[in-house]
Amino acid sequence: SITGDVRFPTSLEQHGSDAMHTEPDYSVAYVVIETDGGHEGYGLTFTLGKGTEVVVCAVEALSAFVVGRTLQEIVGDFRAFYRLLTSDGQMRWIGPEKGVIQLATAAVLNAVWDLWARVEGKPLWKLLVDMEPRKLVSCIDFRYITDALTEEEALGGCFSSHEEMLRDGYPAYTTSCAWIGYSDQQLKEEITAVSGVWTRNVKVGADLQDDVRRCRLVRQMIGPDNTLMIDANQRWDVQEAITWVSHLAEFKPLWIEEPTSPDDILGHAVISKALAPLGIGVATGEQCHNRVMFKQLLQASALQFVQIDSCRLGSVNENLAVILMACKFHVPVCPHAGGVGLCELVRHLILFDYISVSASLQNRMCEYVDHLHEHFKSPVVIRNACYVPPKDPGYSTEMREESVRRYQYPQGEVWQTLQATRGHRT
């Protein structure tokens, strides 16, 4: 198992900036699993720069549970292996199943899923779609969620042809047109630069009058009939969120994303109830720690859009649990993908959701940001504002060796140059 701290200086151009994360450097803790048989699996988890080294340390701590095992030993009882990583009698004290240790768990398990799909010669979404239902469900840890979804309930599902996805792709929405640090001119250029009918997500929360102005600008540019969403990235208290969003209701946003603390389930429920008469839903999940929190958000009717994240939850295993719970509660899944590598990974999960679970595109779309795809060997392809299903075997997690070498922190040549010439803070 090889780990790396790979960081991209996106803060220099304000890519990824929002009301809470004003100068992010999109980064990954990168994992490579090598086998005696010559196969490799690649995994990652997403960070914003500082602290990536902490996640790398956690990955290295978890590596002891991986090294020396065969792939068949792991996937033959994947639920047991998931619990091994998340429930060790000593390691779980620094979680459990949350924070840095869960990010590290995601990185390790993402590498395992990539390895499994490569060995089977299938893209991950196809591995999941083709999997016998009981085998698929056996990958999920149902502990703590059986009051919302039992294993037997999870076995039922909708199954649709994947031909539609191969032909048309999965609808995307974009956030990269309206990062909060962008000037009005840059915002206009980003909106006009993309082809196709895009749904736009606008960052808000720093200044109300500025939000009104920017939302008005975007609404005028995209017209009255195209969908607009707003995203506060956890900026507000509960009542503040209700008041602030009410002032933006004239722009008819479909949702307010992350209006308050990601841990405040009851707060989200209050906001959801207050905004319902305005026709504005609540979307959240990119910093939701685990399946248990998603369970409570669903039980409390605290969200109208579930935003899974391929690297925040415990990899595919835990995302499967959330996708299935969302289906039972009739809440659409609209994944978060605003970060390096997230678009590459989450497209597999949303294809599985459509083909094997929901069979619906109503109020469903997957986030897309137009940054850093060139660093991956199987980069995202967008056609007519839709994700094109990947065909390469694996989970699309492998980065280009040259990119890993140049952006390795702090010894990579990009960072050596930045630190010498600009004194970059990361």
CSV table of C-alpha atoms in Angstrom, one decimal:
chain,number,residue,atom,x,y,z
A,1,SER,CA,0.0,0.0,0.0
A,2,ILE,CA,1.4,3.4,-1.1
A,3,THR,CA,0.0,6.7,0.0
A,4,GLY,CA,0.6,10.2,-1.2
A,5,ASP,CA,-0.3,13.8,-0.4
A,6,VAL,CA,-1.3,15.4,-3.7
A,7,ARG,CA,-2.4,19.1,-3.7
A,8,PHE,CA,-3.4,21.5,-6.4
A,9,PRO,CA,-3.1,25.3,-5.8
A,10,THR,CA,-6.7,26.1,-6.9
A,11,SER,CA,-6.8,29.0,-4.4
A,12,LEU,CA,-4.6,31.1,-6.7
A,13,GLU,CA,-7.6,31.5,-9.0
A,14,GLN,CA,-10.4,31.2,-6.4
A,15,HIS,CA,-11.6,27.9,-7.9
A,16,GLY,CA,-13.7,26.1,-5.3
A,17,SER,CA,-14.2,29.2,-3.1
A,18,ASP,CA,-17.4,29.5,-1.0
A,19,ALA,CA,-18.6,31.4,2.0
A,20,MET,CA,-16.8,29.1,4.5
A,21,HIS,CA,-13.9,27.8,2.5
A,22,THR,CA,-12.5,31.0,0.9
A,23,GLU,CA,-9.1,29.7,-0.3
A,24,PRO,CA,-9.2,26.0,-0.9
A,25,ASP,CA,-6.4,24.0,-2.5
A,26,TYR,CA,-8.1,21.0,-3.9
A,27,SER,CA,-6.2,18.0,-2.7
A,28,VAL,CA,-6.3,14.2,-2.2
A,29,ALA,CA,-4.9,11.6,0.1
A,30,TYR,CA,-3.9,9.1,-2.7
A,31,VAL,CA,-3.7,5.4,-2.1
A,32,VAL,CA,-2.3,2.6,-4.3
A,33,ILE,CA,-2.8,-1.0,-3.4
A,34,GLU,CA,-0.4,-3.5,-5.1
A,35,THR,CA,-1.0,-7.2,-5.3
A,36,ASP,CA,1.4,-10.1,-5.8
A,37,GLY,CA,-0.4,-11.0,-9.0
A,38,GLY,CA,0.5,-7.7,-10.6
A,39,HIS,CA,-2.9,-6.0,-10.2
A,40,GLU,CA,-3.2,-2.5,-8.7
A,41,GLY,CA,-6.1,-0.6,-7.1
A,42,TYR,CA,-6.2,3.2,-6.8
A,43,GLY,CA,-8.1,5.2,-4.1
A,44,LEU,CA,-8.4,8.7,-2.9
A,45,THR,CA,-10.3,11.0,-0.5
A,46,PHE,CA,-10.8,14.7,-1.1
A,47,THR,CA,-9.4,17.5,1.1
A,48,LEU,CA,-8.8,21.2,0.8
A,49,GLY,CA,-5.1,21.4,1.4
A,50,LYS,CA,-4.0,21.8,5.0
A,51,GLY,CA,-4.7,18.6,6.9
A,52,THR,CA,-4.2,16.2,4.0
A,53,GLU,CA,-1.0,15.0,5.8
A,54,VAL,CA,-3.2,14.0,8.7
A,55,VAL,CA,-5.5,11.9,6.5
A,56,VAL,CA,-2.4,10.2,5.0
A,57,CYS,CA,-1.3,9.3,8.5
A,58,ALA,CA,-4.7,7.7,9.1
A,59,VAL,CA,-4.5,5.8,5.9
A,60,GLU,CA,-1.1,4.4,6.9
A,61,ALA,CA,-2.6,3.4,10.2
A,62,LEU,CA,-5.4,1.5,8.4
A,63,SER,CA,-3.0,-0.2,6.0
A,64,ALA,CA,-2.2,-2.9,8.6
A,65,PHE,CA,-5.7,-4.2,8.1
A,66,VAL,CA,-5.2,-4.5,4.4
A,67,VAL,CA,-1.7,-5.7,3.7
A,68,GLY,CA,-1.4,-9.5,3.5
A,69,ARG,CA,-5.0,-10.1,2.6
A,70,THR,CA,-6.2,-11.5,-0.7
A,71,LEU,CA,-8.8,-9.6,-2.7
A,72,GLN,CA,-11.1,-12.6,-2.5
A,73,GLU,CA,-10.7,-12.7,1.2
A,74,ILE,CA,-11.9,-9.1,1.4
A,75,VAL,CA,-14.8,-9.1,-1.1
A,76,GLY,CA,-15.9,-12.6,0.0
A,77,ASP,CA,-17.2,-11.0,3.2
A,78,PHE,CA,-17.0,-7.3,2.4
A,79,ARG,CA,-19.3,-6.4,5.3
A,80,ALA,CA,-16.9,-8.0,7.8
A,81,PHE,CA,-14.0,-6.2,6.2
A,82,TYR,CA,-15.8,-2.8,6.4
A,83,ARG,CA,-16.4,-3.4,10.1
A,84,LEU,CA,-12.8,-4.4,10.5
A,85,LEU,CA,-11.7,-1.0,9.3
A,86,THR,CA,-14.4,1.0,11.1
A,87,SER,CA,-14.8,-0.9,14.4
A,88,ASP,CA,-11.4,-1.9,15.6
A,89,GLY,CA,-11.6,-1.8,19.4
A,90,GLN,CA,-8.9,0.9,19.6
A,91,MET,CA,-9.0,2.7,16.3
A,92,ARG,CA,-12.8,3.4,16.5
A,93,TRP,CA,-12.2,5.7,19.4
A,94,ILE,CA,-10.9,8.4,17.0
A,95,GLY,CA,-14.2,8.1,15.1
A,96,PRO,CA,-16.3,6.2,15.1
A,97,GLU,CA,-17.1,6.4,11.4
A,98,LYS,CA,-16.6,10.1,11.2
A,99,GLY,CA,-13.9,12.7,10.6
A,100,VAL,CA,-10.3,12.0,9.5
A,101,ILE,CA,-10.5,8.2,10.1
A,102,GLN,CA,-13.6,7.9,7.9
A,103,LEU,CA,-12.0,9.9,5.2
A,104,ALA,CA,-9.1,7.5,5.4
A,105,THR,CA,-11.5,4.5,5.3
A,106,ALA,CA,-13.0,5.9,2.1
A,107,ALA,CA,-9.6,6.2,0.5
A,108,VAL,CA,-8.6,2.7,1.3
A,109,LEU,CA,-12.0,1.1,0.4
A,110,ASN,CA,-12.1,3.2,-2.8
A,111,ALA,CA,-8.8,1.5,-3.8
A,112,VAL,CA,-10.3,-1.9,-3.0
A,113,TRP,CA,-13.4,-1.3,-5.1
A,114,ASP,CA,-11.2,-0.1,-7.9
A,115,LEU,CA,-9.0,-3.2,-7.7
A,116,TRP,CA,-12.1,-5.5,-7.7
A,117,ALA,CA,-13.6,-3.8,-10.7
A,118,ARG,CA,-10.3,-3.9,-12.6
A,119,VAL,CA,-9.9,-7.6,-11.9
A,120,GLU,CA,-13.4,-8.2,-13.1
A,121,GLY,CA,-12.7,-6.1,-16.2
A,122,LYS,CA,-15.6,-3.8,-15.7
A,123,PRO,CA,-16.2,-0.1,-14.8
A,124,LEU,CA,-17.4,0.0,-11.2
A,125,TRP,CA,-21.0,1.0,-12.1
A,126,LYS,CA,-21.2,-2.1,-14.3
A,127,LEU,CA,-19.8,-4.3,-11.5
A,128,LEU,CA,-22.5,-3.0,-9.2
A,129,VAL,CA,-25.3,-3.3,-11.8
A,130,ASP,CA,-24.3,-6.9,-12.7
A,131,MET,CA,-23.9,-8.1,-9.1
A,132,GLU,CA,-26.4,-10.6,-7.7
A,133,PRO,CA,-28.6,-8.6,-5.2
A,134,ARG,CA,-27.7,-10.7,-2.2
A,135,LYS,CA,-24.0,-10.3,-2.9
A,136,LEU,CA,-24.5,-6.5,-3.4
A,137,VAL,CA,-26.4,-6.2,-0.1
A,138,SER,CA,-23.8,-8.2,1.7
A,139,CYS,CA,-21.3,-5.4,1.1
A,140,ILE,CA,-23.4,-3.1,3.3
A,141,ASP,CA,-23.1,-2.7,7.1
A,142,PHE,CA,-26.7,-2.4,8.3
A,143,ARG,CA,-25.7,-1.8,11.9
A,144,TYR,CA,-27.6,1.3,13.3
A,145,ILE,CA,-29.9,1.7,10.3
A,146,THR,CA,-32.3,-1.3,10.5
A,147,ASP,CA,-35.0,0.9,12.0
A,148,ALA,CA,-35.0,2.7,8.6
A,149,LEU,CA,-34.0,-0.1,6.2
A,150,THR,CA,-33.6,-3.8,6.7
A,151,GLU,CA,-31.5,-6.1,4.7
A,152,GLU,CA,-34.6,-7.8,3.2
A,153,GLU,CA,-36.1,-4.4,2.2
A,154,ALA,CA,-32.8,-3.6,0.5
A,155,LEU,CA,-33.1,-6.6,-1.7
A,156,GLY,CA,-36.1,-5.1,-3.5
A,157,GLY,CA,-35.5,-2.6,-6.2
A,158,CYS,CA,-36.3,-1.1,-9.6
A,159,PHE,CA,-34.3,-2.3,-12.5
A,160,SER,CA,-34.2,-0.3,-15.8
A,161,SER,CA,-32.1,-0.8,-18.9
A,162,HIS,CA,-28.8,0.9,-19.0
A,163,GLU,CA,-29.2,1.6,-22.7
A,164,GLU,CA,-30.7,5.0,-22.0
A,165,MET,CA,-27.7,6.0,-19.9
A,166,LEU,CA,-25.3,4.8,-22.6
A,167,ARG,CA,-27.2,6.8,-25.2
A,168,ASP,CA,-28.1,10.0,-23.3
A,169,GLY,CA,-26.0,10.1,-20.2
A,170,TYR,CA,-26.9,11.2,-16.7
A,171,PRO,CA,-28.0,14.9,-16.2
A,172,ALA,CA,-25.4,17.2,-14.6
A,173,TYR,CA,-25.5,20.5,-12.9
A,174,THR,CA,-22.5,22.9,-12.6
A,175,THR,CA,-21.1,24.8,-9.6
A,176,SER,CA,-17.9,26.0,-11.3
A,177,CYS,CA,-19.7,28.9,-13.0
A,178,ALA,CA,-20.3,30.8,-9.7
A,179,TRP,CA,-17.6,30.3,-7.1
A,180,ILE,CA,-18.0,33.0,-4.5
A,181,GLY,CA,-14.5,34.4,-5.2
A,182,TYR,CA,-15.3,35.0,-8.9
A,183,SER,CA,-15.8,38.5,-10.3
A,184,ASP,CA,-19.0,39.3,-12.2
A,185,GLN,CA,-17.0,39.3,-15.4
A,186,GLN,CA,-15.6,35.8,-14.7
A,187,LEU,CA,-19.0,34.6,-13.7
A,188,LYS,CA,-20.5,35.8,-17.0
A,189,GLU,CA,-17.7,34.2,-18.9
A,190,GLU,CA,-18.1,30.9,-17.2
A,191,ILE,CA,-21.9,30.9,-17.8
A,192,THR,CA,-21.5,31.7,-21.5
A,193,ALA,CA,-18.6,29.3,-22.1
A,194,VAL,CA,-20.4,26.0,-21.6
A,195,SER,CA,-22.6,24.4,-24.2
A,196,GLY,CA,-25.9,22.6,-23.5
A,197,VAL,CA,-28.7,23.5,-21.1
A,198,TRP,CA,-27.0,23.5,-17.7
A,199,THR,CA,-28.5,23.7,-14.3
A,200,ARG,CA,-26.5,26.2,-12.2
A,201,ASN,CA,-25.6,26.2,-8.5
A,202,VAL,CA,-24.6,29.6,-7.1
A,203,LYS,CA,-22.5,30.0,-4.0
A,204,VAL,CA,-24.1,32.4,-1.4
A,205,GLY,CA,-23.8,33.3,2.3
A,206,ALA,CA,-21.0,35.9,2.6
A,207,ASP,CA,-23.1,39.0,2.0
A,208,LEU,CA,-26.8,39.2,1.4
A,209,GLN,CA,-26.8,42.2,-0.9
A,210,ASP,CA,-24.0,40.6,-2.9
A,211,ASP,CA,-26.0,37.4,-3.1
A,212,VAL,CA,-29.0,39.2,-4.4
A,213,ARG,CA,-27.0,40.9,-7.0
A,214,ARG,CA,-25.2,37.7,-8.1
A,215,CYS,CA,-28.4,35.6,-8.2
A,216,ARG,CA,-30.1,38.3,-10.2
A,217,LEU,CA,-27.3,38.3,-12.7
A,218,VAL,CA,-27.3,34.6,-13.1
A,219,ARG,CA,-31.1,34.4,-13.3
A,220,GLN,CA,-31.1,37.1,-16.0
A,221,MET,CA,-28.4,35.2,-18.0
A,222,ILE,CA,-30.0,31.8,-17.9
A,223,GLY,CA,-33.6,33.0,-18.2
A,224,PRO,CA,-36.7,32.3,-16.1
A,225,ASP,CA,-37.2,28.7,-17.0
A,226,ASN,CA,-33.8,27.1,-16.4
A,227,THR,CA,-33.1,25.7,-13.0
A,228,LEU,CA,-31.1,27.6,-10.4
A,229,MET,CA,-29.9,26.4,-7.0
A,230,ILE,CA,-28.0,28.2,-4.2
A,231,ASP,CA,-25.4,26.8,-1.8
A,232,ALA,CA,-24.3,28.4,1.6
A,233,ASN,CA,-21.8,25.8,2.7
A,234,GLN,CA,-22.9,25.7,6.3
A,235,ARG,CA,-22.7,29.5,6.8
A,236,TRP,CA,-25.8,30.3,8.8
A,237,ASP,CA,-27.6,29.6,12.1
A,238,VAL,CA,-31.1,28.1,11.6
A,239,GLN,CA,-33.2,31.3,11.8
A,240,GLU,CA,-30.6,33.2,9.9
A,241,ALA,CA,-30.8,30.6,7.1
A,242,ILE,CA,-34.6,31.0,6.9
A,243,THR,CA,-34.4,34.8,6.8
A,244,TRP,CA,-31.6,34.9,4.3
A,245,VAL,CA,-33.0,32.4,1.8
A,246,SER,CA,-36.4,34.1,2.0
A,247,HIS,CA,-34.7,37.2,0.6
A,248,LEU,CA,-33.4,35.1,-2.3
A,249,ALA,CA,-36.8,33.4,-3.0
A,250,GLU,CA,-37.6,35.8,-5.8
A,251,PHE,CA,-34.9,34.0,-7.9
A,252,LYS,CA,-36.8,30.7,-7.6
A,253,PRO,CA,-34.0,28.4,-6.4
A,254,LEU,CA,-34.8,24.7,-6.5
A,255,TRP,CA,-32.9,24.2,-3.3
A,256,ILE,CA,-30.7,25.7,-0.6
A,257,GLU,CA,-27.7,23.5,-0.1
A,258,GLU,CA,-26.0,23.1,3.3
A,259,PRO,CA,-27.8,26.0,5.0
A,260,THR,CA,-26.4,25.3,8.4
A,261,SER,CA,-24.1,23.0,10.4
A,262,PRO,CA,-24.0,19.5,8.7
A,263,ASP,CA,-24.5,17.9,12.1
A,264,ASP,CA,-27.7,19.8,12.9
A,265,ILE,CA,-30.4,17.3,11.8
A,266,LEU,CA,-33.2,19.1,13.7
A,267,GLY,CA,-32.1,22.4,12.4
A,268,HIS,CA,-32.3,21.2,8.9
A,269,ALA,CA,-35.8,20.0,9.6
A,270,VAL,CA,-36.9,23.4,10.9
A,271,ILE,CA,-35.4,25.1,7.8
A,272,SER,CA,-37.0,22.5,5.5
A,273,LYS,CA,-40.4,23.1,7.0
A,274,ALA,CA,-40.1,26.9,6.9
A,275,LEU,CA,-39.0,27.1,3.3
A,276,ALA,CA,-41.5,24.5,1.9
A,277,PRO,CA,-44.2,27.2,1.3
A,278,LEU,CA,-41.7,29.1,-0.8
A,279,GLY,CA,-41.1,26.0,-3.0
A,280,ILE,CA,-37.5,25.8,-1.9
A,281,GLY,CA,-36.1,22.4,-0.9
A,282,VAL,CA,-33.1,21.6,1.4
A,283,ALA,CA,-30.1,19.7,0.0
A,284,THR,CA,-27.3,18.4,2.1
A,285,GLY,CA,-24.8,15.6,2.6
A,286,GLU,CA,-21.3,16.5,1.4
A,287,GLN,CA,-20.2,16.7,5.0
A,288,CYS,CA,-22.6,14.2,6.4
A,289,HIS,CA,-20.4,11.8,8.4
A,290,ASN,CA,-22.1,8.5,7.8
A,291,ARG,CA,-25.2,6.4,7.0
A,292,VAL,CA,-26.6,7.0,10.5
A,293,MET,CA,-26.8,10.8,10.0
A,294,PHE,CA,-28.4,10.3,6.6
A,295,LYS,CA,-30.9,8.0,8.3
A,296,GLN,CA,-31.9,10.7,10.8
A,297,LEU,CA,-32.1,13.4,8.1
A,298,LEU,CA,-34.5,11.2,6.1
A,299,GLN,CA,-36.5,10.2,9.2
A,300,ALA,CA,-36.9,13.9,10.2
A,301,SER,CA,-37.9,15.0,6.7
A,302,ALA,CA,-35.0,17.4,7.0
A,303,LEU,CA,-33.9,17.3,3.4
A,304,GLN,CA,-35.5,17.0,0.0
A,305,PHE,CA,-32.3,16.2,-1.9
A,306,VAL,CA,-29.7,13.6,-0.7
A,307,GLN,CA,-26.2,14.6,-1.6
A,308,ILE,CA,-23.9,11.6,-1.2
A,309,ASP,CA,-20.2,12.0,-1.5
A,310,SER,CA,-17.9,9.3,-2.8
A,311,CYS,CA,-15.1,10.2,-0.4
A,312,ARG,CA,-16.8,11.5,2.7
A,313,LEU,CA,-18.8,8.3,3.5
A,314,GLY,CA,-17.2,4.9,3.9
A,315,SER,CA,-16.7,4.4,0.1
A,316,VAL,CA,-19.1,2.5,-2.1
A,317,ASN,CA,-20.2,0.3,0.8
A,318,GLU,CA,-21.8,3.1,2.8
A,319,ASN,CA,-23.0,5.0,-0.2
A,320,LEU,CA,-25.0,2.0,-1.2
A,321,ALA,CA,-26.7,2.1,2.1
A,322,VAL,CA,-27.7,5.7,1.7
A,323,ILE,CA,-28.9,5.3,-1.9
A,324,LEU,CA,-31.2,2.5,-0.8
A,325,MET,CA,-32.5,4.4,2.2
A,326,ALA,CA,-33.2,7.5,0.0
A,327,CYS,CA,-35.2,5.2,-2.3
A,328,LYS,CA,-37.3,4.0,0.5
A,329,PHE,CA,-38.0,7.5,1.7
A,330,HIS,CA,-38.7,8.7,-1.9
A,331,VAL,CA,-36.0,11.4,-1.7
A,332,PRO,CA,-33.9,11.9,-4.9
A,333,VAL,CA,-30.1,11.5,-4.8
A,334,CYS,CA,-28.2,14.4,-6.3
A,335,PRO,CA,-24.5,13.7,-5.5
A,336,HIS,CA,-21.9,16.3,-4.5
A,337,ALA,CA,-18.9,16.3,-6.7
A,338,GLY,CA,-17.2,19.7,-6.1
A,339,GLY,CA,-13.6,18.6,-5.7
A,340,VAL,CA,-10.7,16.9,-7.4
A,341,GLY,CA,-11.6,13.4,-8.5
A,342,LEU,CA,-15.2,13.5,-7.1
A,343,CYS,CA,-16.8,13.7,-10.5
A,344,GLU,CA,-14.8,10.8,-11.7
A,345,LEU,CA,-15.9,8.6,-8.9
A,346,VAL,CA,-19.5,9.6,-8.2
A,347,ARG,CA,-20.7,9.1,-11.8
A,348,HIS,CA,-20.4,5.4,-11.1
A,349,LEU,CA,-22.7,5.6,-8.0
A,350,ILE,CA,-25.4,7.7,-9.7
A,351,LEU,CA,-25.5,5.3,-12.7
A,352,PHE,CA,-26.0,2.5,-10.3
A,353,ASP,CA,-28.8,4.4,-8.6
A,354,TYR,CA,-30.7,5.0,-11.8
A,355,ILE,CA,-30.2,1.5,-13.3
A,356,SER,CA,-30.6,-0.7,-10.3
A,357,VAL,CA,-32.5,1.4,-7.7
A,358,SER,CA,-34.5,4.5,-8.6
A,359,ALA,CA,-35.2,4.1,-12.4
A,360,SER,CA,-36.0,7.8,-12.3
A,361,LEU,CA,-34.5,11.1,-13.4
A,362,GLN,CA,-37.2,13.3,-11.8
A,363,ASN,CA,-35.5,16.0,-9.8
A,364,ARG,CA,-32.2,14.1,-10.1
A,365,MET,CA,-28.9,15.4,-11.3
A,366,CYS,CA,-25.2,15.1,-10.4
A,367,GLU,CA,-22.9,17.9,-9.7
A,368,TYR,CA,-20.1,18.7,-12.1
A,369,VAL,CA,-17.1,21.1,-11.8
A,370,ASP,CA,-14.8,21.8,-14.6
A,371,HIS,CA,-11.5,21.5,-12.8
A,372,LEU,CA,-8.5,19.1,-12.7
A,373,HIS,CA,-10.0,16.3,-14.8
A,374,GLU,CA,-6.8,16.2,-16.9
A,375,HIS,CA,-4.9,14.6,-14.0
A,376,PHE,CA,-6.9,11.4,-14.3
A,377,LYS,CA,-6.4,8.5,-16.6
A,378,SER,CA,-10.2,8.0,-17.1
A,379,PRO,CA,-11.4,11.6,-16.9
A,380,VAL,CA,-15.1,12.6,-16.9
A,381,VAL,CA,-16.7,13.1,-20.3
A,382,ILE,CA,-19.7,15.5,-20.5
A,383,ARG,CA,-22.0,15.5,-23.5
A,384,ASN,CA,-25.0,17.8,-23.8
A,385,ALA,CA,-24.7,18.7,-20.1
A,386,CYS,CA,-24.8,15.0,-19.1
A,387,TYR,CA,-22.3,12.5,-17.7
A,388,VAL,CA,-21.3,9.9,-20.3
A,389,PRO,CA,-20.9,6.4,-18.6
A,390,PRO,CA,-17.3,5.4,-18.3
A,391,LYS,CA,-16.1,2.3,-20.1
A,392,ASP,CA,-12.7,1.7,-18.6
A,393,PRO,CA,-12.4,-1.0,-15.9
A,394,GLY,CA,-12.2,0.3,-12.4
A,395,TYR,CA,-13.5,3.2,-10.3
A,396,SER,CA,-11.8,5.9,-12.4
A,397,THR,CA,-9.5,6.7,-9.5
A,398,GLU,CA,-6.1,6.3,-11.1
A,399,MET,CA,-4.2,9.6,-11.4
A,400,ARG,CA,-1.6,10.3,-14.0
A,401,GLU,CA,1.9,9.5,-12.7
A,402,GLU,CA,3.3,12.8,-13.9
A,403,SER,CA,0.5,14.7,-12.0
A,404,VAL,CA,1.2,12.8,-8.8
A,405,ARG,CA,4.9,13.5,-9.1
A,406,ARG,CA,4.5,17.3,-9.9
A,407,TYR,CA,1.8,18.1,-7.3
A,408,GLN,CA,3.1,15.9,-4.5
A,409,TYR,CA,3.2,18.0,-1.3
A,410,PRO,CA,5.6,19.5,-0.4
A,411,GLN,CA,8.4,18.1,-2.5
A,412,GLY,CA,6.7,18.2,-6.0
A,413,GLU,CA,8.1,20.7,-8.4
A,414,VAL,CA,4.9,22.8,-8.5
A,415,TRP,CA,5.0,23.4,-4.8
A,416,GLN,CA,8.7,23.9,-4.7
A,417,THR,CA,8.3,26.7,-7.2
A,418,LEU,CA,5.3,28.3,-5.5
A,419,GLN,CA,7.0,28.3,-2.1
A,420,ALA,CA,10.2,29.8,-3.6
A,421,THR,CA,8.4,32.5,-5.6
A,422,ARG,CA,5.2,33.3,-3.7
A,423,GLY,CA,5.5,31.8,-0.2
A,424,HIS,CA,2.2,29.9,-0.7
A,425,ARG,CA,0.5,29.3,2.7
A,426,THR,CA,-0.5,25.7,2.4
